Short mmCIF file of C-alpha atoms and ligand atoms in Angstrom, two decimals:
data_model
loop_
_atom_site.label_atom_id
_atom_site.label_comp_id
_atom_site.label_asym_id
_atom_site.label_seq_id
_atom_site.Cartn_x
_atom_site.Cartn_y
_atom_site.Cartn_z
CA MET A 649 0.00 0.00 0.00
CA LYS A 650 1.22 3.49 -0.91
CA LYS A 651 1.82 5.86 2.01
CA VAL A 652 -0.94 8.48 2.26
CA HIS A 653 -0.95 11.45 4.63
CA ASN A 654 -4.57 11.41 5.75
CA PHE A 655 -5.81 14.82 6.95
CA SER A 656 -9.50 13.92 6.65
CA ALA A 657 -11.82 15.83 9.00
CA GLY A 658 -14.00 12.85 9.85
CA PRO A 659 -14.29 9.95 9.55
CA CYS A 660 -10.56 10.19 9.76
CA ILE A 661 -7.21 8.58 10.38
CA LEU A 662 -6.87 5.76 12.90
CA PRO A 663 -3.59 4.15 13.98
CA GLN A 664 -2.38 1.51 11.50
CA GLU A 665 -1.98 -1.08 14.25
CA VAL A 666 -5.61 -0.53 15.26
CA LEU A 667 -6.83 -1.09 11.71
CA LYS A 668 -4.77 -4.26 11.49
CA LYS A 669 -6.11 -5.71 14.76
CA ALA A 670 -9.65 -4.70 13.84
CA SER A 671 -9.45 -6.44 10.49
CA GLU A 672 -8.15 -9.60 12.16
CA ALA A 673 -11.07 -9.60 14.63
CA VAL A 674 -13.52 -9.40 11.75
CA VAL A 675 -12.23 -12.77 10.59
CA ASN A 676 -11.23 -14.51 13.83
CA PHE A 677 -12.05 -12.79 17.10
CA ASP A 678 -10.22 -13.81 20.30
CA ASP A 679 -9.24 -17.13 18.64
CA LEU A 680 -12.88 -18.21 18.74
CA ASN A 681 -12.74 -19.03 15.01
CA LEU A 682 -15.73 -16.72 14.71
CA SER A 683 -15.97 -13.12 13.60
CA LEU A 684 -16.51 -10.34 16.12
CA ILE A 685 -19.52 -9.30 14.05
CA GLU A 686 -21.25 -12.67 13.87
CA ILE A 687 -21.59 -13.53 17.55
CA SER A 688 -23.98 -12.46 20.30
CA HIS A 689 -23.40 -9.13 21.96
CA ARG A 690 -24.24 -10.95 25.21
CA SER A 691 -21.36 -13.39 24.78
CA LYS A 692 -18.65 -13.19 27.42
CA ASN A 693 -16.03 -11.97 24.95
CA VAL A 694 -18.15 -9.10 23.62
CA VAL A 695 -19.28 -8.04 27.10
CA ALA A 696 -15.57 -7.92 27.96
CA VAL A 697 -14.95 -5.55 25.02
CA MET A 698 -17.66 -3.19 26.26
CA GLU A 699 -16.24 -3.25 29.78
CA LYS A 700 -12.70 -2.69 28.61
CA ALA A 701 -13.75 0.24 26.41
CA GLN A 702 -15.63 1.81 29.33
CA ASN A 703 -12.72 1.26 31.70
CA LEU A 704 -10.26 2.82 29.26
CA VAL A 705 -12.42 5.95 28.95
CA ARG A 706 -12.60 6.13 32.75
CA GLU A 707 -8.87 5.72 33.12
CA LEU A 708 -7.75 8.04 30.30
CA LEU A 709 -10.01 10.93 31.37
CA ASN A 710 -10.01 10.26 35.14
CA VAL A 711 -13.79 9.93 35.12
CA PRO A 712 -15.20 10.14 38.67
CA ALA A 713 -17.36 7.33 40.10
CA ASN A 714 -20.65 9.26 39.85
CA TYR A 715 -20.34 9.34 36.06
CA GLU A 716 -21.33 6.49 33.74
CA ILE A 717 -19.89 5.72 30.33
CA LEU A 718 -22.23 4.79 27.49
CA PHE A 719 -21.62 3.85 23.85
CA LEU A 720 -24.84 4.66 22.01
CA GLN A 721 -26.05 5.10 18.44
CA GLY A 722 -27.47 8.10 16.60
CA GLY A 723 -24.27 10.14 16.43
CA ALA A 724 -23.48 13.36 18.21
CA SER A 725 -26.43 14.67 16.20
CA LEU A 726 -28.88 12.66 18.30
CA GLY A 727 -26.91 13.81 21.35
CA PHE A 728 -27.97 17.38 20.50
CA TYR A 729 -31.54 16.34 21.31
CA THR A 730 -30.99 13.83 24.11
CA ALA A 731 -28.72 16.21 26.02
CA ALA A 732 -31.64 18.57 26.54
CA LEU A 733 -34.15 15.77 26.96
CA ASN A 734 -32.20 14.28 29.87
CA TYR A 735 -30.88 17.41 31.60
CA LEU A 736 -33.30 20.29 30.88
CA SER A 737 -36.17 20.46 33.37
CA LYS A 738 -39.69 21.09 32.10
CA ASP A 739 -39.88 24.65 33.40
CA GLY A 740 -36.16 25.40 33.49
CA LYS A 741 -33.84 26.83 30.87
CA ALA A 742 -30.49 25.97 29.37
CA VAL A 743 -27.90 28.33 27.90
CA TYR A 744 -25.93 27.75 24.71
CA VAL A 745 -22.92 29.29 22.98
CA ASN A 746 -23.13 29.47 19.20
CA THR A 747 -19.69 28.83 17.75
CA GLY A 748 -20.67 27.40 14.38
CA THR A 749 -22.52 24.75 12.43
CA TRP A 750 -22.54 22.03 15.08
CA ALA A 751 -23.40 24.41 17.91
CA LYS A 752 -26.28 25.75 15.83
CA LYS A 753 -27.61 22.27 15.28
CA ALA A 754 -27.36 21.57 19.02
CA ILE A 755 -29.40 24.73 19.67
CA LYS A 756 -32.00 23.82 17.06
CA GLU A 757 -32.60 20.36 18.52
CA ALA A 758 -32.62 21.55 22.13
CA LYS A 759 -35.29 24.11 21.27
CA LEU A 760 -37.59 21.22 20.43
CA VAL A 761 -37.25 20.14 24.06
CA GLY A 762 -37.58 23.34 26.06
CA ASN A 763 -36.44 26.82 26.91
CA ILE A 764 -33.05 27.71 25.39
CA GLU A 765 -31.14 30.97 25.61
CA VAL A 766 -28.14 31.70 23.38
CA VAL A 767 -25.79 33.70 25.64
CA ALA A 768 -22.96 34.26 23.16
CA SER A 769 -22.20 33.84 19.47
CA SER A 770 -19.36 34.44 17.06
CA GLU A 771 -21.63 34.37 14.01
CA ASP A 772 -21.04 38.13 13.52
CA ASP A 773 -17.52 37.34 12.29
CA GLY A 774 -17.86 34.07 10.41
CA PHE A 775 -17.29 31.99 13.57
CA LYS A 776 -13.61 32.94 13.49
CA TYR A 777 -13.33 33.21 17.26
CA ILE A 778 -14.56 31.81 20.57
CA PRO A 779 -16.74 34.26 22.55
CA LYS A 780 -15.36 35.08 26.00
CA GLY A 781 -16.49 36.81 29.17
CA PHE A 782 -20.19 36.20 28.55
CA ASN A 783 -22.66 36.00 31.39
CA ILE A 784 -23.90 32.55 32.43
CA PRO A 785 -27.12 32.77 34.48
CA ALA A 786 -26.81 30.79 37.72
CA ASP A 787 -30.39 29.52 37.43
CA ALA A 788 -29.78 27.66 34.15
CA ASP A 789 -29.88 23.87 34.20
CA PHE A 790 -26.71 23.73 32.13
CA LEU A 791 -24.38 25.57 29.76
CA HIS A 792 -23.80 23.91 26.39
CA ILE A 793 -20.54 24.41 24.47
CA THR A 794 -18.83 22.85 21.45
CA THR A 795 -15.24 22.56 22.61
CA ASN A 796 -13.73 22.23 19.13
CA ASN A 797 -15.41 23.64 16.05
CA THR A 798 -14.37 21.16 13.41
CA ILE A 799 -15.57 23.16 10.40
CA TYR A 800 -14.21 26.62 11.28
CA GLY A 801 -11.10 25.48 13.14
CA THR A 802 -11.62 27.14 16.49
CA GLN A 803 -11.23 25.55 19.93
CA TYR A 804 -11.85 26.84 23.43
CA PRO A 805 -8.35 27.64 24.74
CA GLU A 806 -9.90 27.34 28.20
CA ILE A 807 -13.25 26.00 29.30
CA PRO A 808 -15.41 28.87 30.65
CA LYS A 809 -15.77 29.14 34.43
CA SER A 810 -19.43 28.27 34.85
CA PRO A 811 -21.74 28.52 37.86
CA VAL A 812 -23.79 25.67 36.33
CA PRO A 813 -22.74 22.26 35.03
CA ILE A 814 -21.52 22.20 31.43
CA ILE A 815 -22.66 19.92 28.64
CA ALA A 816 -20.01 19.68 25.96
CA ASP A 817 -19.95 18.34 22.44
CA MET A 818 -16.33 17.13 22.30
CA SER A 819 -16.74 15.16 19.08
CA SER A 820 -13.59 16.49 17.49
CA ASP A 821 -11.23 17.01 20.43
CA ILE A 822 -12.02 14.36 23.00
CA PHE A 823 -8.88 12.54 24.22
CA SER A 824 -6.70 15.25 22.68
CA ARG A 825 -6.20 17.17 25.92
CA PRO A 826 -7.01 16.64 29.62
CA VAL A 827 -10.58 17.27 30.79
CA ASN A 828 -11.83 17.98 34.29
CA VAL A 829 -14.88 15.75 34.00
CA SER A 830 -16.46 16.95 37.24
CA ASP A 831 -17.14 20.36 35.62
CA TYR A 832 -19.62 18.65 33.32
CA ALA A 833 -23.17 17.33 33.52
CA MET A 834 -22.40 15.41 30.37
CA ILE A 835 -19.77 15.03 27.65
CA TYR A 836 -20.56 13.50 24.28
CA ALA A 837 -18.53 12.70 21.20
CA GLY A 838 -19.13 10.84 17.97
CA ALA A 839 -16.48 8.14 17.66
CA GLN A 840 -15.33 8.97 14.16
CA LYS A 841 -12.89 11.78 14.92
CA ASN A 842 -10.52 10.75 17.67
CA MET A 843 -11.69 7.31 18.65
CA GLY A 844 -12.96 4.92 16.02
CA PRO A 845 -15.29 4.32 13.08
CA ALA A 846 -18.65 6.06 12.74
CA GLY A 847 -21.50 4.16 14.36
CA THR A 848 -21.16 4.81 18.05
CA THR A 849 -21.18 7.91 20.22
CA LEU A 850 -19.53 8.17 23.60
CA PHE A 851 -21.58 9.69 26.43
CA ILE A 852 -20.02 10.43 29.81
CA VAL A 853 -22.99 11.23 32.03
CA ASN A 854 -23.26 12.56 35.54
CA LYS A 855 -25.89 10.22 36.96
CA ASP A 856 -26.57 12.40 40.01
CA LEU A 857 -28.13 15.02 37.71
CA LEU A 858 -30.43 12.61 35.86
CA GLY A 859 -34.12 12.03 36.62
CA LYS A 860 -34.86 15.68 37.43
CA THR A 861 -36.56 16.87 34.23
CA GLY A 862 -40.14 15.85 34.97
CA ARG A 863 -40.48 14.34 31.49
CA THR A 864 -41.23 10.90 30.17
CA ILE A 865 -38.26 9.97 28.01
CA PRO A 866 -38.52 7.37 25.21
CA SER A 867 -36.46 4.27 26.05
CA MET A 868 -33.75 4.63 23.42
CA LEU A 869 -33.18 8.29 24.36
CA ASP A 870 -33.11 7.72 28.11
CA TYR A 871 -29.59 7.80 29.59
CA GLN A 872 -30.80 6.29 32.87
CA LEU A 873 -32.23 3.28 31.10
CA HIS A 874 -28.98 2.77 29.18
CA ILE A 875 -27.07 3.03 32.47
CA ASP A 876 -29.36 0.45 34.09
CA LYS A 877 -28.73 -1.91 31.15
CA GLU A 878 -24.94 -1.30 31.15
CA SER A 879 -25.03 0.23 27.67
CA MET A 880 -26.61 -2.96 26.29
CA TYR A 881 -30.32 -2.16 26.37
CA ASN A 882 -30.45 -3.18 22.73
CA THR A 883 -27.76 -4.55 20.42
CA PRO A 884 -24.85 -2.12 20.72
CA PRO A 885 -22.69 -1.26 17.68
CA VAL A 886 -20.15 -3.92 18.52
CA PHE A 887 -17.63 -3.23 15.78
CA PRO A 888 -17.25 0.56 16.33
CA ILE A 889 -16.99 -0.05 20.06
CA TYR A 890 -14.31 -2.69 19.51
CA VAL A 891 -12.25 -0.39 17.28
CA SER A 892 -12.69 2.46 19.77
CA MET A 893 -11.41 0.15 22.50
CA LEU A 894 -8.33 -0.65 20.39
CA THR A 895 -7.67 3.07 19.78
CA LEU A 896 -8.01 3.89 23.46
CA ASP A 897 -5.63 1.06 24.29
CA TRP A 898 -3.18 2.47 21.72
CA LEU A 899 -3.49 5.87 23.39
CA LYS A 900 -2.91 4.39 26.84
CA ASN A 901 0.26 2.63 25.66
CA LEU A 902 1.48 5.90 24.17
CA GLY A 903 1.32 7.53 27.61
CA GLY A 904 -2.31 8.62 27.68
CA VAL A 905 -3.87 12.05 27.20
CA PRO A 906 -0.96 14.15 28.59
CA ALA A 907 1.43 12.44 26.13
CA ILE A 908 -0.83 12.95 23.10
CA GLU A 909 -1.49 16.55 24.16
CA LYS A 910 2.25 17.24 23.77
CA ILE A 911 2.40 15.59 20.36
CA ASN A 912 -0.71 17.47 19.23
CA ALA A 913 0.84 20.76 20.37
CA GLU A 914 3.94 20.00 18.33
CA LYS A 915 1.94 19.20 15.20
CA ALA A 916 -0.22 22.31 15.53
CA ALA A 917 2.83 24.52 16.16
CA ALA A 918 4.52 23.24 12.99
CA MET A 919 1.36 23.70 10.92
CA TYR A 920 0.51 27.21 12.10
CA ALA A 921 4.15 28.35 11.93
CA GLU A 922 4.12 27.59 8.20
CA ILE A 923 0.70 29.20 7.64
CA ASP A 924 2.02 32.37 9.33
CA ARG A 925 5.45 32.33 7.68
CA ASN A 926 4.41 31.53 4.13
CA PRO A 927 3.29 34.72 2.31
CA LEU A 928 0.99 32.70 0.02
CA PHE A 929 -1.29 31.56 2.87
CA VAL A 930 -3.43 33.17 5.54
CA GLY A 931 -5.02 31.52 8.58
CA TYR A 932 -8.81 31.67 8.86
CA THR A 933 -9.37 32.04 12.61
CA ALA A 934 -8.33 34.32 15.47
CA VAL A 935 -4.83 33.25 16.52
CA GLU A 936 -5.69 32.77 20.22
CA ASP A 937 -8.60 30.42 19.41
CA ARG A 938 -6.87 28.24 16.85
CA SER A 939 -7.82 24.61 16.98
CA LYS A 940 -5.06 22.08 17.56
CA MET A 941 -7.20 19.53 15.74
CA ASN A 942 -8.33 21.39 12.60
CA ALA A 943 -6.14 24.10 11.06
CA THR A 944 -8.11 26.21 8.56
CA PHE A 945 -6.33 28.43 6.04
CA ASN A 946 -6.73 30.06 2.65
CA LEU A 947 -4.64 30.99 -0.32
CA VAL A 948 -3.97 34.72 -0.45
CA ASP A 949 -4.33 34.53 -4.24
CA ASP A 950 -6.83 31.96 -5.49
CA THR A 951 -5.33 31.90 -8.99
CA HIS A 952 -2.66 29.58 -7.53
CA LYS A 953 -5.22 27.01 -6.43
CA GLU A 954 -4.73 24.60 -9.31
CA LEU A 955 -0.96 24.49 -8.81
CA PHE A 956 -1.16 24.00 -5.04
CA ASP A 957 -3.85 21.31 -5.34
CA SER A 958 -1.81 19.35 -7.85
CA MET A 959 1.29 19.59 -5.64
CA TRP A 960 -0.24 18.27 -2.44
CA LYS A 961 -2.05 15.49 -4.25
CA GLU A 962 1.23 14.50 -5.89
CA ALA A 963 2.87 14.35 -2.45
CA GLY A 964 0.36 11.75 -1.20
CA ILE A 965 -1.61 14.23 0.91
CA SER A 966 -5.33 13.56 1.23
CA GLY A 967 -8.31 15.35 2.73
CA ILE A 968 -7.21 18.97 3.12
CA ASN A 969 -10.07 20.60 1.22
CA GLY A 970 -12.05 22.89 3.52
CA HIS A 971 -15.63 22.08 4.51
CA ARG A 972 -18.05 22.75 1.65
CA SER A 973 -19.64 25.59 3.67
CA VAL A 974 -16.33 27.45 4.26
CA GLY A 975 -13.99 26.59 1.37
CA GLY A 976 -10.23 27.05 1.54
CA TYR A 977 -8.18 24.37 3.23
CA ARG A 978 -8.43 22.44 6.47
CA ALA A 979 -5.70 20.22 7.81
CA SER A 980 -7.18 17.93 10.46
CA MET A 981 -4.52 16.72 12.86
CA TYR A 982 -6.31 14.20 15.04
CA ASN A 983 -4.52 12.03 17.59
CA ALA A 984 -3.54 9.32 15.10
CA LEU A 985 -1.99 11.71 12.56
CA PRO A 986 1.81 11.49 12.86
CA LEU A 987 4.00 14.62 13.02
CA GLU A 988 5.64 13.31 9.87
CA SER A 989 2.42 13.98 7.91
CA VAL A 990 2.34 17.61 9.06
CA GLN A 991 5.98 17.92 8.02
CA ALA A 992 5.09 16.55 4.58
CA LEU A 993 2.37 19.18 4.15
CA VAL A 994 4.67 21.96 5.37
CA LYS A 995 7.28 20.85 2.84
CA VAL A 996 4.74 21.03 0.01
CA MET A 997 3.72 24.54 1.11
CA GLN A 998 7.38 25.59 0.99
CA GLU A 999 7.96 24.04 -2.43
CA PHE A 1000 4.79 25.74 -3.65
CA GLU A 1001 6.15 29.09 -2.48
CA GLU A 1002 9.38 28.49 -4.41
CA LYS A 1003 7.53 27.53 -7.59
CA VAL A 1004 5.31 30.59 -7.44
CA SER A 1005 8.26 32.93 -6.87
CA VAL A 1006 10.14 31.43 -9.87
CA LYS A 1007 7.07 31.98 -12.05
CA ALA A 1008 6.65 35.59 -10.92
C1 PLP B 144 -18.68 15.64 13.35
C2 PLP B 144 -19.30 16.42 14.42
C3 PLP B 144 -20.63 16.23 14.83
C4 PLP B 144 -21.57 15.29 14.11
O1 PLP B 144 -21.40 14.02 14.56
P1 PLP B 144 -22.32 12.82 14.03
O2 PLP B 144 -21.76 11.68 14.81
O3 PLP B 144 -22.11 12.72 12.55
O4 PLP B 144 -23.72 13.12 14.37
C5 PLP B 144 -21.09 16.97 15.89
N1 PLP B 144 -20.31 17.86 16.52
C6 PLP B 144 -19.04 18.07 16.16
C7 PLP B 144 -18.22 19.06 16.91
C8 PLP B 144 -18.49 17.37 15.10
O5 PLP B 144 -17.22 17.58 14.74
#
């Protein structure tokens, strides 16, 4: 197989060793001479996968005992709705920060449930920054934030000090930096950015705050029911959970979240240094709110687009086109992307600069 530098925004790169182990388990799982995906989810070996995945999440993020770990279906997109359904009381309110496409969708779904107030937004400037210093009413049931804005390339440099518990969509930066879980009512993240294949969503739920909404919640949307059934109320997505477990194990062996945080900082520093140095490119977002996961940038002069695109494709780089709603370029540097891939992209940007200056 030819070496490809995979900067895809999601689904995205996973460690090679994880893909190899996952493919083996599809054929012969745990030496049972059966595939992982053709046996009962209640079998001892599959229950052990679920438990190991949950334990790894607990260990890697230091999740306190009053939180439960669930692997559910429906994506982070269903989480937008269930977050409010499970934590917003019938006559209470919740406050949201609008930092882009995903935050907007979270707001839209939560409004179907109850009373939502948007306390801050960066829509006035193309979602190029993270709002700061906004007021969070102490009588809200929760504050909802999107910690990393995958499409625009912004990330909260610090989590806001909040008088109320936070609910966070961490789909695109979970396990990339340490998290103080006890600040949160709930954390959710689709697997397909830093953890595994699409098909499961991680929920880390504070169980002390459940059961206070005064609503009747449909079974599949009810966190408490999923807790009671140990995340196996119905058939769980066994394969995505298995691959997530392998990725979390890979991360643990690497030294855990503090170790990957360092590597991620190194990758982001190299990427942004080139964006800032190279006169042919300009970064999209406010410097202080730059995402360490998704670096967004544009060509200063779009007439060079064809040349640049042909050069990075030639160098085995894949997936750096910006989101269809924003355009430009986006280099996603998730946990599994090696520094070497960032260096390859930086090299192409430098060679591109040379070519353009020779032409001029
Ligand atoms: C990708 C993404 C989502 C959507 O996740 P699905 O699992 O496809 O529903 C939500 N929020 C953020 C921040 C994302 O990056």
